[in-house]
XYZ file of C-alpha atoms in Angstrom:
668
model
C 33.588 104.449 30.143
C 32.955 100.737 29.731
C 31.495 99.091 32.717
C 31.772 95.061 32.929
C 29.961 92.622 34.980
C 31.242 89.527 36.278
C 29.778 87.008 33.727
C 31.790 86.979 30.306
C 30.103 88.208 27.187
C 30.110 85.499 24.475
C 30.075 87.114 20.991
C 27.306 85.870 18.742
C 28.503 83.668 15.921
C 27.428 85.130 12.242
C 24.168 83.670 11.137
C 22.588 83.171 7.920
C 20.169 85.886 6.775
C 16.657 85.087 7.851
C 14.559 83.650 4.877
C 10.940 82.630 4.674
C 10.543 78.836 3.974
C 7.463 77.828 2.321
C 5.895 80.990 3.311
C 3.546 82.504 0.808
C 4.398 86.086 -0.130
C 0.977 87.010 -1.817
C -2.363 85.595 -1.840
C -5.092 85.308 -4.177
C -5.636 88.121 -6.679
C -8.661 89.373 -4.755
C -6.755 89.223 -1.539
C -3.736 90.990 -2.926
C -5.935 93.508 -4.283
C -7.455 94.161 -0.979
C -4.032 94.314 0.343
C -2.672 97.051 -1.842
C -5.886 98.996 -1.384
C -5.711 98.827 2.256
C -1.781 99.830 2.195
C -2.632 102.618 0.206
C -5.499 103.980 2.436
C -3.304 103.516 5.401
C -0.808 105.964 3.821
C -3.457 108.539 3.415
C -4.235 108.271 6.978
C -7.666 106.755 6.419
C -7.118 103.988 8.904
C -10.574 102.733 9.549
C -11.030 102.085 5.900
C -7.719 100.559 5.478
C -8.408 98.267 8.369
C -11.529 96.848 6.573
C -9.513 96.184 3.479
C -6.814 94.266 5.131
C -9.276 92.253 7.388
C -10.934 91.185 3.968
C -7.449 90.177 2.610
C -6.684 88.073 5.495
C -10.184 86.274 5.459
C -9.458 85.570 1.738
C -5.856 84.355 2.213
C -5.179 83.686 5.894
C -1.729 82.171 5.149
C -0.065 85.386 4.271
C 2.067 86.759 7.173
C 2.520 90.197 5.260
C -1.218 90.612 5.391
C -1.379 90.113 8.948
C 1.369 92.141 9.819
C 0.102 95.224 8.039
C -3.099 94.790 9.738
C -1.459 94.549 13.005
C 0.231 97.930 12.293
C -2.946 99.701 11.293
C -4.791 98.245 14.275
C -2.028 99.608 16.419
C -2.559 103.062 15.080
C -6.101 102.894 15.961
C -5.386 101.719 19.551
C -7.110 98.677 19.029
C -4.475 96.786 20.915
C -6.035 93.427 21.719
C -6.868 92.881 18.117
C -3.271 94.341 17.012
C -1.796 91.527 19.140
C -3.718 89.020 17.751
C -2.715 90.008 14.065
C 0.839 90.199 14.941
C 0.829 86.940 16.624
C -0.779 85.258 13.559
C 1.909 87.045 11.338
C 4.690 85.772 13.534
C 3.488 82.130 13.835
C 3.196 82.011 9.926
C 7.147 83.101 9.885
C 9.101 83.107 12.889
C 11.981 84.125 10.936
C 10.412 87.273 10.398
C 12.225 89.789 12.615
C 9.853 92.743 12.078
C 6.735 90.697 12.824
C 8.434 89.276 16.027
C 9.528 92.722 17.148
C 6.155 94.375 16.568
C 4.519 91.606 18.665
C 6.831 92.139 21.411
C 6.467 95.672 21.593
C 2.379 95.479 21.490
C 2.868 93.015 24.318
C 5.065 95.149 26.314
C 3.041 98.067 25.763
C -0.094 96.157 27.167
C 2.021 95.167 30.374
C 2.501 91.665 29.295
C 6.296 91.365 29.955
C 6.406 87.470 30.205
C 4.391 86.912 26.858
C 6.863 89.371 25.160
C 9.797 87.668 26.367
C 8.559 84.244 25.317
C 7.677 85.518 21.853
C 11.189 87.138 21.448
C 12.994 83.763 22.445
C 10.718 82.105 19.363
C 12.584 84.280 16.624
C 14.147 81.577 14.488
C 17.985 80.802 15.519
C 18.862 81.684 11.705
C 17.949 85.375 12.269
C 20.809 87.357 13.444
C 20.345 89.026 16.971
C 20.860 92.699 16.311
C 21.337 95.631 18.691
C 17.457 96.334 18.613
C 17.002 92.677 19.501
C 19.312 92.746 22.547
C 17.760 96.274 23.435
C 14.422 94.660 23.572
C 15.258 91.693 25.392
C 17.221 93.612 28.226
C 14.162 95.877 28.532
C 12.024 92.835 29.097
C 14.398 91.341 31.403
C 14.383 94.334 33.333
C 10.535 94.239 33.558
C 11.213 90.483 34.917
C 13.745 91.888 37.397
C 16.137 89.693 35.977
C 18.883 92.465 36.493
C 22.159 90.499 35.500
C 20.682 89.008 32.431
C 19.383 92.574 31.375
C 22.889 94.073 32.047
C 24.380 91.560 29.720
C 21.996 92.190 27.008
C 22.780 95.857 27.038
C 26.197 95.157 26.935
C 25.743 93.109 23.751
C 24.165 96.142 22.414
C 26.973 98.446 23.315
C 29.468 96.120 21.658
C 27.624 96.559 18.328
C 26.649 100.356 18.985
C 29.139 101.693 21.705
C 27.499 105.057 21.769
C 23.940 103.928 22.039
C 22.270 106.186 24.869
C 19.350 103.867 25.359
C 21.922 101.021 26.130
C 23.745 103.065 28.389
C 20.555 104.121 30.201
C 19.384 100.707 30.792
C 22.477 99.439 31.692
C 22.821 102.014 34.312
C 19.222 101.012 35.963
C 20.407 97.380 35.769
C 23.676 98.110 37.566
C 21.713 100.179 40.194
C 19.245 97.221 40.865
C 22.490 95.009 41.266
C 23.695 97.871 43.757
C 26.308 98.527 41.879
C 25.647 102.354 42.146
C 29.018 103.535 41.521
C 29.105 101.824 37.885
C 25.643 103.004 37.422
C 26.379 106.610 38.064
C 29.324 106.239 35.335
C 26.871 104.843 32.714
C 24.646 108.196 33.302
C 27.701 110.436 33.095
C 28.580 108.993 29.916
C 25.305 109.761 28.658
C 25.572 113.257 29.901
C 28.905 113.892 28.143
C 27.779 112.386 24.771
C 24.318 114.445 25.152
C 24.509 117.371 27.538
C 20.811 117.971 27.098
C 19.843 114.440 28.484
C 18.183 115.713 31.748
C 17.332 112.194 32.886
C 21.046 111.205 32.772
C 22.068 114.177 34.654
C 19.796 113.499 37.250
C 20.495 109.544 37.678
C 24.240 110.432 37.542
C 24.141 112.483 40.743
C 21.542 110.184 42.328
C 23.376 106.890 42.170
C 26.615 108.531 42.838
C 24.687 109.610 46.116
C 23.656 106.101 46.808
C 27.484 105.016 46.557
C 28.118 107.919 48.895
C 30.887 108.966 46.452
C 31.075 112.643 46.625
C 34.224 113.114 44.746
C 32.300 114.423 41.404
C 29.483 116.524 43.131
C 30.238 119.932 41.718
C 30.586 118.301 38.131
C 27.426 116.546 38.570
C 25.677 119.390 39.939
C 27.009 121.509 36.928
C 25.677 118.961 34.404
C 22.284 118.777 35.934
C 22.205 122.626 35.970
C 23.079 122.827 32.343
C 20.782 120.077 31.166
C 17.910 121.648 32.954
C 18.782 124.896 31.195
C 18.798 123.029 27.723
C 15.142 122.035 28.066
C 13.688 124.604 25.787
C 11.665 122.245 23.770
C 8.825 120.387 25.776
C 8.264 117.538 23.238
C 11.951 116.373 23.304
C 12.415 115.989 26.979
C 13.722 112.409 28.119
C 11.966 110.779 30.894
C 13.215 111.031 34.597
C 12.116 110.464 38.019
C 12.048 113.965 39.932
C 12.113 111.813 43.116
C 15.773 111.675 42.653
C 16.046 115.456 42.920
C 14.529 115.573 46.509
C 17.627 114.566 48.459
C 19.895 116.787 46.375
C 18.850 120.109 47.794
C 16.102 121.915 49.563
C 15.004 124.075 46.587
C 11.317 123.346 46.457
C 10.997 125.878 43.463
C 13.475 123.576 41.484
C 11.759 120.440 42.689
C 8.499 121.999 41.144
C 9.814 123.101 37.913
C 11.600 119.466 37.316
C 8.414 117.797 38.052
C 6.318 120.000 35.691
C 8.658 118.996 32.870
C 7.891 115.293 33.839
C 4.373 115.515 34.269
C 3.768 117.383 31.075
C 5.879 114.609 29.190
C 3.691 111.757 30.636
C 0.523 113.586 29.888
C 1.377 114.249 26.225
C 2.394 110.397 25.999
C -0.759 108.995 27.579
C -3.162 111.064 25.709
C -1.459 110.303 22.296
C -1.410 106.592 23.483
C -5.202 106.690 24.240
C -6.064 108.222 21.040
C -8.556 110.925 22.670
C -8.618 113.329 25.357
C -9.257 112.913 28.901
C -12.605 112.425 30.785
C -14.716 115.507 31.123
C -17.910 113.839 32.694
C -18.255 111.492 35.430
C -22.034 110.442 35.641
C -21.601 107.211 38.005
C -19.422 108.907 40.483
C -22.183 111.617 40.471
C -24.910 109.168 41.294
C -22.919 107.468 43.823
C -22.070 111.048 45.680
C -25.741 111.819 45.391
C -26.574 108.746 47.178
C -24.635 109.685 49.981
C -21.603 107.479 49.363
C -18.349 108.555 47.872
C -16.374 105.947 46.044
C -12.687 106.492 46.680
C -10.023 104.750 44.688
C -6.499 104.268 45.757
C -3.655 103.698 43.116
C -0.226 101.939 44.109
C 2.186 99.420 43.312
C 2.971 98.912 46.951
C -0.131 97.041 48.333
C 2.347 94.682 49.888
C 4.934 94.568 52.641
C 5.875 98.148 52.038
C 6.014 101.370 54.051
C 3.019 102.626 52.278
C 0.842 99.777 53.288
C 2.119 99.419 56.922
C 1.261 103.088 57.574
C -2.075 103.167 55.580
C -3.667 99.715 56.204
C -5.547 100.681 59.229
C -6.976 103.851 57.952
C -8.158 101.924 55.033
C -9.935 99.428 57.195
C -11.562 102.041 59.389
C -12.730 104.679 56.848
C -16.496 104.931 57.596
C -18.410 102.481 55.298
C -21.634 104.444 55.700
C -20.005 107.429 54.024
C -17.109 105.829 51.670
C -16.614 102.766 49.462
C -12.859 102.070 49.319
C -11.540 100.581 46.095
C -7.758 99.437 45.677
C -6.324 99.698 42.177
C -3.126 97.746 42.264
C -0.458 97.532 39.660
C 2.371 95.835 41.672
C 3.109 92.150 42.417
C 1.389 90.141 45.066
C 4.197 89.197 47.581
C 1.843 86.543 49.311
C 2.481 88.497 52.691
C 0.103 88.817 55.476
C -0.064 92.657 54.954
C -1.081 92.137 51.213
C -3.925 89.815 52.464
C -4.685 92.495 55.044
C -4.865 95.110 52.301
C -7.176 93.162 49.962
C -9.454 92.671 52.852
C -9.338 96.433 53.726
C -11.031 97.210 50.366
C -14.533 96.884 49.575
C -13.151 95.912 46.030
C -9.694 95.206 45.176
C -8.598 95.427 41.368
C -5.507 93.922 40.000
C -4.415 96.278 37.252
C -0.956 94.618 36.626
C -1.585 93.736 33.045
C -3.650 96.607 32.342
C -2.391 99.697 30.259
C -2.986 103.206 31.556
C -5.860 103.732 29.273
C -7.633 100.486 30.370
C -6.973 101.352 34.075
C -8.297 104.972 33.481
C -11.351 103.235 31.749
C -11.830 100.775 34.604
C -11.912 103.599 37.312
C -14.103 105.857 35.092
C -16.737 102.805 34.862
C -16.509 102.091 38.553
C -17.740 105.524 39.385
C -14.989 106.594 41.483
C -15.565 110.085 42.848
C -11.729 110.743 44.339
C -8.870 109.039 43.008
C -5.838 108.911 45.245
C -2.211 108.461 44.087
C 0.009 106.760 46.566
C 3.037 106.255 44.481
C 3.926 109.508 42.896
C 7.348 109.557 41.144
C 8.672 106.296 42.997
C 9.134 102.910 41.466
C 6.583 101.425 39.119
C 4.286 104.690 39.121
C 1.030 104.955 37.140
C 0.824 108.852 37.173
C -0.157 108.483 33.489
C -3.595 106.983 34.746
C -4.419 110.293 36.390
C -3.460 112.297 33.201
C -6.827 110.797 31.549
C -8.713 112.425 34.655
C -10.784 109.158 35.024
C -12.339 110.671 38.501
C -13.651 114.182 39.022
C -11.106 114.719 42.202
C -7.628 113.656 41.931
C -5.362 113.817 44.956
C -1.714 112.916 46.046
C -1.316 111.345 49.517
C 1.295 109.860 51.631
C 3.984 107.994 49.447
C 5.557 110.990 47.565
C 7.006 113.864 49.368
C 6.825 116.670 46.986
C 4.719 117.967 44.190
C 3.861 116.116 41.186
C 3.932 119.188 39.029
C 0.899 117.855 37.216
C -2.158 120.118 36.268
C -4.173 116.888 36.285
C -3.820 116.395 39.955
C -6.016 118.532 42.338
C -4.899 118.422 45.781
C -1.779 117.550 48.068
C -2.567 116.079 51.483
C -0.478 117.680 54.019
C -0.720 119.511 57.482
C 0.076 122.968 59.011
C 3.660 122.079 59.667
C 4.219 119.872 56.398
C 2.598 122.147 53.842
C 2.105 125.571 55.374
C -0.321 127.675 53.109
C 2.452 130.182 52.624
C 4.322 127.502 50.591
C 1.363 127.314 48.021
C 3.906 128.256 45.350
C 5.869 125.046 45.752
C 2.979 122.905 44.686
C 0.893 122.633 41.408
C -1.842 121.091 43.544
C -3.904 122.787 46.032
C -2.911 122.110 49.496
C -5.155 120.368 51.681
C -4.388 120.365 55.376
C -5.105 117.528 57.874
C -5.298 119.586 61.172
C -2.348 117.663 63.052
C -0.125 115.397 60.698
C -0.528 114.099 57.170
C 0.899 110.482 58.188
C -1.293 107.536 59.636
C -0.075 104.949 61.797
C -1.436 101.550 62.601
C -1.981 100.890 66.266
C -2.459 97.355 65.847
C 1.249 96.947 64.754
C 3.560 95.149 66.960
C 5.580 96.709 69.516
C 8.121 94.007 70.489
C 10.335 93.731 73.339
C 13.697 95.453 72.826
C 16.607 93.331 71.965
C 20.093 93.785 73.231
C 23.197 95.780 72.185
C 24.970 92.703 72.112
C 22.593 91.174 69.605
C 22.994 94.276 67.444
C 26.871 94.565 67.815
C 26.883 97.641 69.838
C 28.968 98.625 72.727
C 27.534 98.573 75.909
C 28.714 101.828 77.371
C 28.868 104.070 74.341
C 26.307 106.640 73.340
C 24.774 105.536 70.249
C 23.718 107.894 67.340
C 21.796 106.211 64.756
C 20.227 106.799 61.649
C 18.290 104.129 59.400
C 17.836 106.107 56.392
C 19.018 105.008 53.103
C 22.591 105.851 51.779
C 21.327 108.347 49.146
C 20.162 110.470 51.670
C 23.517 110.962 53.616
C 24.826 113.968 51.815
C 28.415 115.197 52.267
C 27.442 118.020 54.537
C 25.241 115.909 56.694
C 28.180 113.243 57.061
C 30.622 116.019 57.965
C 28.070 117.246 60.598
C 27.944 113.746 61.933
C 31.606 113.651 62.355
C 31.900 116.997 63.995
C 29.235 115.506 66.780
C 31.357 112.271 67.196
C 34.407 114.322 67.696
C 32.654 116.328 70.404
C 31.089 113.448 72.040
C 33.964 110.978 73.099
C 33.287 107.533 73.016
C 30.166 107.719 70.929
C 29.370 105.666 67.830
C 27.336 106.246 64.791
C 25.038 103.317 63.912
C 23.912 103.109 60.135
C 21.689 101.052 57.975
C 24.134 100.487 54.924
C 24.811 96.808 54.173
C 26.631 97.139 51.035
C 30.173 96.586 51.861
C 31.546 98.941 49.376
C 29.575 101.744 50.746
C 30.564 100.846 54.336
C 34.294 101.224 53.202
C 33.502 104.452 51.564
C 32.026 105.991 54.379
C 34.658 104.727 56.895
C 37.249 106.117 54.566
C 35.360 109.724 54.685
C 35.294 109.391 58.481
C 38.803 108.841 58.852
C 39.614 111.883 56.488
C 37.628 114.010 59.122
C 39.719 112.467 61.872
C 37.172 109.926 63.269
C 38.154 106.468 63.913
C 36.415 104.313 61.161
C 35.569 101.499 63.950
C 33.087 104.381 65.223
C 30.976 103.619 62.271
C 28.916 100.513 62.802
C 26.520 99.259 60.190
C 23.401 97.352 60.674
C 22.145 94.704 58.452
C 18.475 94.418 56.927
C 16.230 92.246 59.133
C 12.657 91.683 59.562
C 10.270 94.556 60.215
C 9.839 93.003 63.821
C 13.642 92.733 64.390
C 14.053 96.331 63.104
C 11.695 97.686 65.454
C 13.157 95.338 68.468
C 16.616 96.876 67.910
C 15.671 100.504 67.567
C 15.544 101.116 71.304
C 19.254 100.242 71.649
C 20.219 103.599 70.131
C 20.234 106.812 72.292
C 19.382 109.328 69.448
C 18.423 109.217 66.025
C 20.124 111.907 63.755
C 17.842 112.832 60.959
C 19.385 113.456 57.339
C 19.016 116.722 55.600
C 17.314 117.806 53.040
C 15.685 114.265 52.783
C 14.544 113.379 56.363
C 12.997 110.585 57.806
C 9.342 109.596 57.115
C 8.401 105.995 58.001
C 11.628 105.396 59.606
C 11.039 108.287 61.918
C 7.573 107.014 62.835
C 9.234 103.566 63.595
C 11.783 105.346 65.900
C 9.296 107.146 67.820
C 6.890 104.274 68.070
C 9.612 102.151 69.806
C 10.649 105.319 72.155
C 13.865 106.596 70.352
C 13.746 110.308 70.068
C 14.598 111.861 66.748
C 16.468 115.073 66.120
C 15.896 116.825 62.641
C 16.451 119.748 60.791
C 13.426 121.461 59.261
C 13.696 123.065 55.804
C 11.700 124.428 53.221
C 10.800 121.343 50.862
C 8.191 118.875 51.769
C 10.667 115.908 52.201
C 12.592 118.321 54.840
C 9.621 118.752 56.957
C 8.064 115.485 57.612
C 10.103 114.227 60.576
C 8.965 118.058 62.225
C 5.465 117.222 61.458
C 5.701 113.790 63.251
C 7.584 115.175 66.140
C 4.889 117.894 66.734
C 2.467 114.800 66.704
C 4.131 113.065 69.573
C 4.481 116.281 71.667
C 8.423 116.848 70.910
C 8.616 119.828 68.709
C 11.829 120.991 70.091
C 13.628 118.321 68.521
C 12.957 119.953 64.974
C 15.651 122.883 64.964
C 16.053 125.331 62.177
C 19.652 125.529 61.298
C 22.527 123.017 60.884
C 24.205 124.742 63.729
C 21.403 124.476 66.084
C 21.334 120.563 65.145
C 24.927 120.062 65.985
C 24.519 121.902 69.228
C 21.438 120.274 70.567
C 23.001 116.633 69.476
C 25.830 117.428 71.652
C 23.951 118.627 74.371
C 21.563 115.767 74.289
C 24.447 113.174 74.516
C 26.443 114.876 77.188
C 23.584 116.142 79.376
C 21.311 113.219 79.388
C 18.445 114.583 81.548
C 16.743 116.214 78.553
C 16.892 113.202 76.190
C 15.754 110.589 79.331
C 12.869 112.878 79.561
C 12.052 112.598 75.889
C 12.303 108.868 75.879
C 10.049 108.513 78.979
C 7.567 110.481 77.412
C 7.542 108.391 74.243
C 7.486 105.313 76.326
C 4.724 105.977 79.020
C 2.575 107.981 76.765
C 2.977 106.190 73.473
C -0.867 105.195 72.940
C -2.098 108.604 74.054
C 0.213 110.420 71.519
C -2.011 112.043 68.563
C 0.483 110.553 66.130
C -0.503 107.074 67.183
C -4.249 107.786 67.460
C -5.645 106.387 64.168
C -9.161 106.701 65.003
C -8.742 110.421 65.308
C -6.625 110.463 61.986
C -9.193 108.448 60.249
C -12.136 110.706 61.038
C -10.164 113.654 60.123
C -9.038 112.192 56.570
C -12.451 111.238 55.843
C -13.623 114.829 56.753
C -11.051 116.203 54.511
C -11.798 113.869 51.676
C -15.590 115.011 51.850
C -14.525 118.634 51.742
C -12.776 117.996 48.352
C -15.631 115.920 46.805
C -18.191 118.319 48.313
C -16.446 121.464 46.120
C -16.964 119.324 42.893
C -20.512 118.291 43.981
C -21.490 121.780 44.430
C -19.662 122.929 41.085
C -16.830 124.776 42.690
C -13.161 124.453 41.170
C -10.402 122.905 43.328
C -9.078 125.283 46.267
C -6.553 125.262 49.094
C -8.253 123.638 52.045
C -6.853 124.852 55.378
C -6.911 122.564 58.388
C -10.071 122.469 60.319
C -10.699 120.651 63.698
C -13.133 117.696 63.967
C -16.713 118.976 64.613
């Protein structure tokens, strides 16, 4: 397989071998003696003594790049990153034709989340130096960090020209293509890795995941088999490749499988972070204890999504309203500032807002520990730009997963997962490495201050006026072949109905229309909605008659949006967390009957609601007339319940008790 991009690849002309022009190779006799001694000590593992010798060498002869280069390398091994960067920068400045110095500086900057500086440094490598596969791989990785997907893809293709079987280049190319929404090509990249290296679990995961994004089910059985084979080959935990367990949640409803996979990734992250920190995790938290003893819990929330994002849309009012006589709220952000009004509101919602974008995991953990955080809440899980590694260092005594990730982290360094009796029943404890901590009603907050716009028209949405409109606004990777087949059966049984989907990519629209035709459904009965502003999206929702949820990964924020705008949601409840969220939300708005137990019940109820409109009309009227009275939209109640649950978690630590399951308790 050889994926190609639209932009042409220009082969690099041969360049002269790098050479050091007027660069001294050795300094004074005394300096060279110190350098020799430092190198020898480093080889013996006596790094502190080695650094002292090398520092004397550069003081005595500061114009020798080799001395600075060796000093940077040893400082790196001692995890003295800022000093290592300074030494590497000096080495490279003295000889910009030294590829080794350039790449060391770039790697150090990248490791410390200084991607823009790293890219600038790489571009300063002398033009006389041939650009090797390693150079292009580094450049592509930095361009990925800068979200320059097209240029990154071109860099990885340069690597593959030189090394056609380079697995890292194929993997990074796959991610670049996925970000360019070329999901089918991305899946092929990862399938190539799986064929070349059957034990590469991450490749097997991403091959299936990006094929799902493309709604390409043609190799489903083969992808599943490669995934099962790769998992069986994970016998050496130190050799496991990185992957996102998130991708597995839409593939099946096997919560035990989700946990097993997450445990592999969590263990890999913990090993990596502890090795990078050069020490063990924190075991004492004196500042946190002082704050708790004084009667105020410092709670820190960690996320890349304190911006216009579903997580912030849901959580902002709760963060604003957490009782400040009992809590101090600190947000640790490692995501971009999008300049939005929601970002400003999130910043204002916190007592302190800490930008961790350029911190390493070790530096961020140190900041959290020094801040005296008693409870640290992860709001990313294994979604994009995660910082789970910070939690592996245990910078706070109580560590909790809440809201953003619908499964277990599989991590022994996270104590609790926040759920509710429907979402995370205590009898499902074996599905989680965390202890289940239940809110009384529903785990998901809402913002009662969010807008409730006037409905737009069907004409504006491009919908037929007289048709029954089934809708689903979940992402395309959640539309599995069994779900789509079920939808087609429903359309067949409800003449004149249409299916309204949020699939803006033309290629995926064509694929779904072709799949519909194969199942006897006229392709024009599928209508596709574009991406619009959040306000426009809310306004169009009432034009649908019934929201058909996906399975096993159902609607979360999308379900909350629909219910807020009076659109009933039909869901199938499953075993896994991601297959139970909509059922929890429906119970919280008083419509538990719309969460069914089986595929057959789902299909029958969808047809009945469409053909016998009385029951559906009653559900819509219930949502319309009682919206502000429904428990799901009672943020004041929710916030007090969450505060009480947080106090129970921290209280166990304060009292010297280990984490334990916390069943739901009503507010006193």
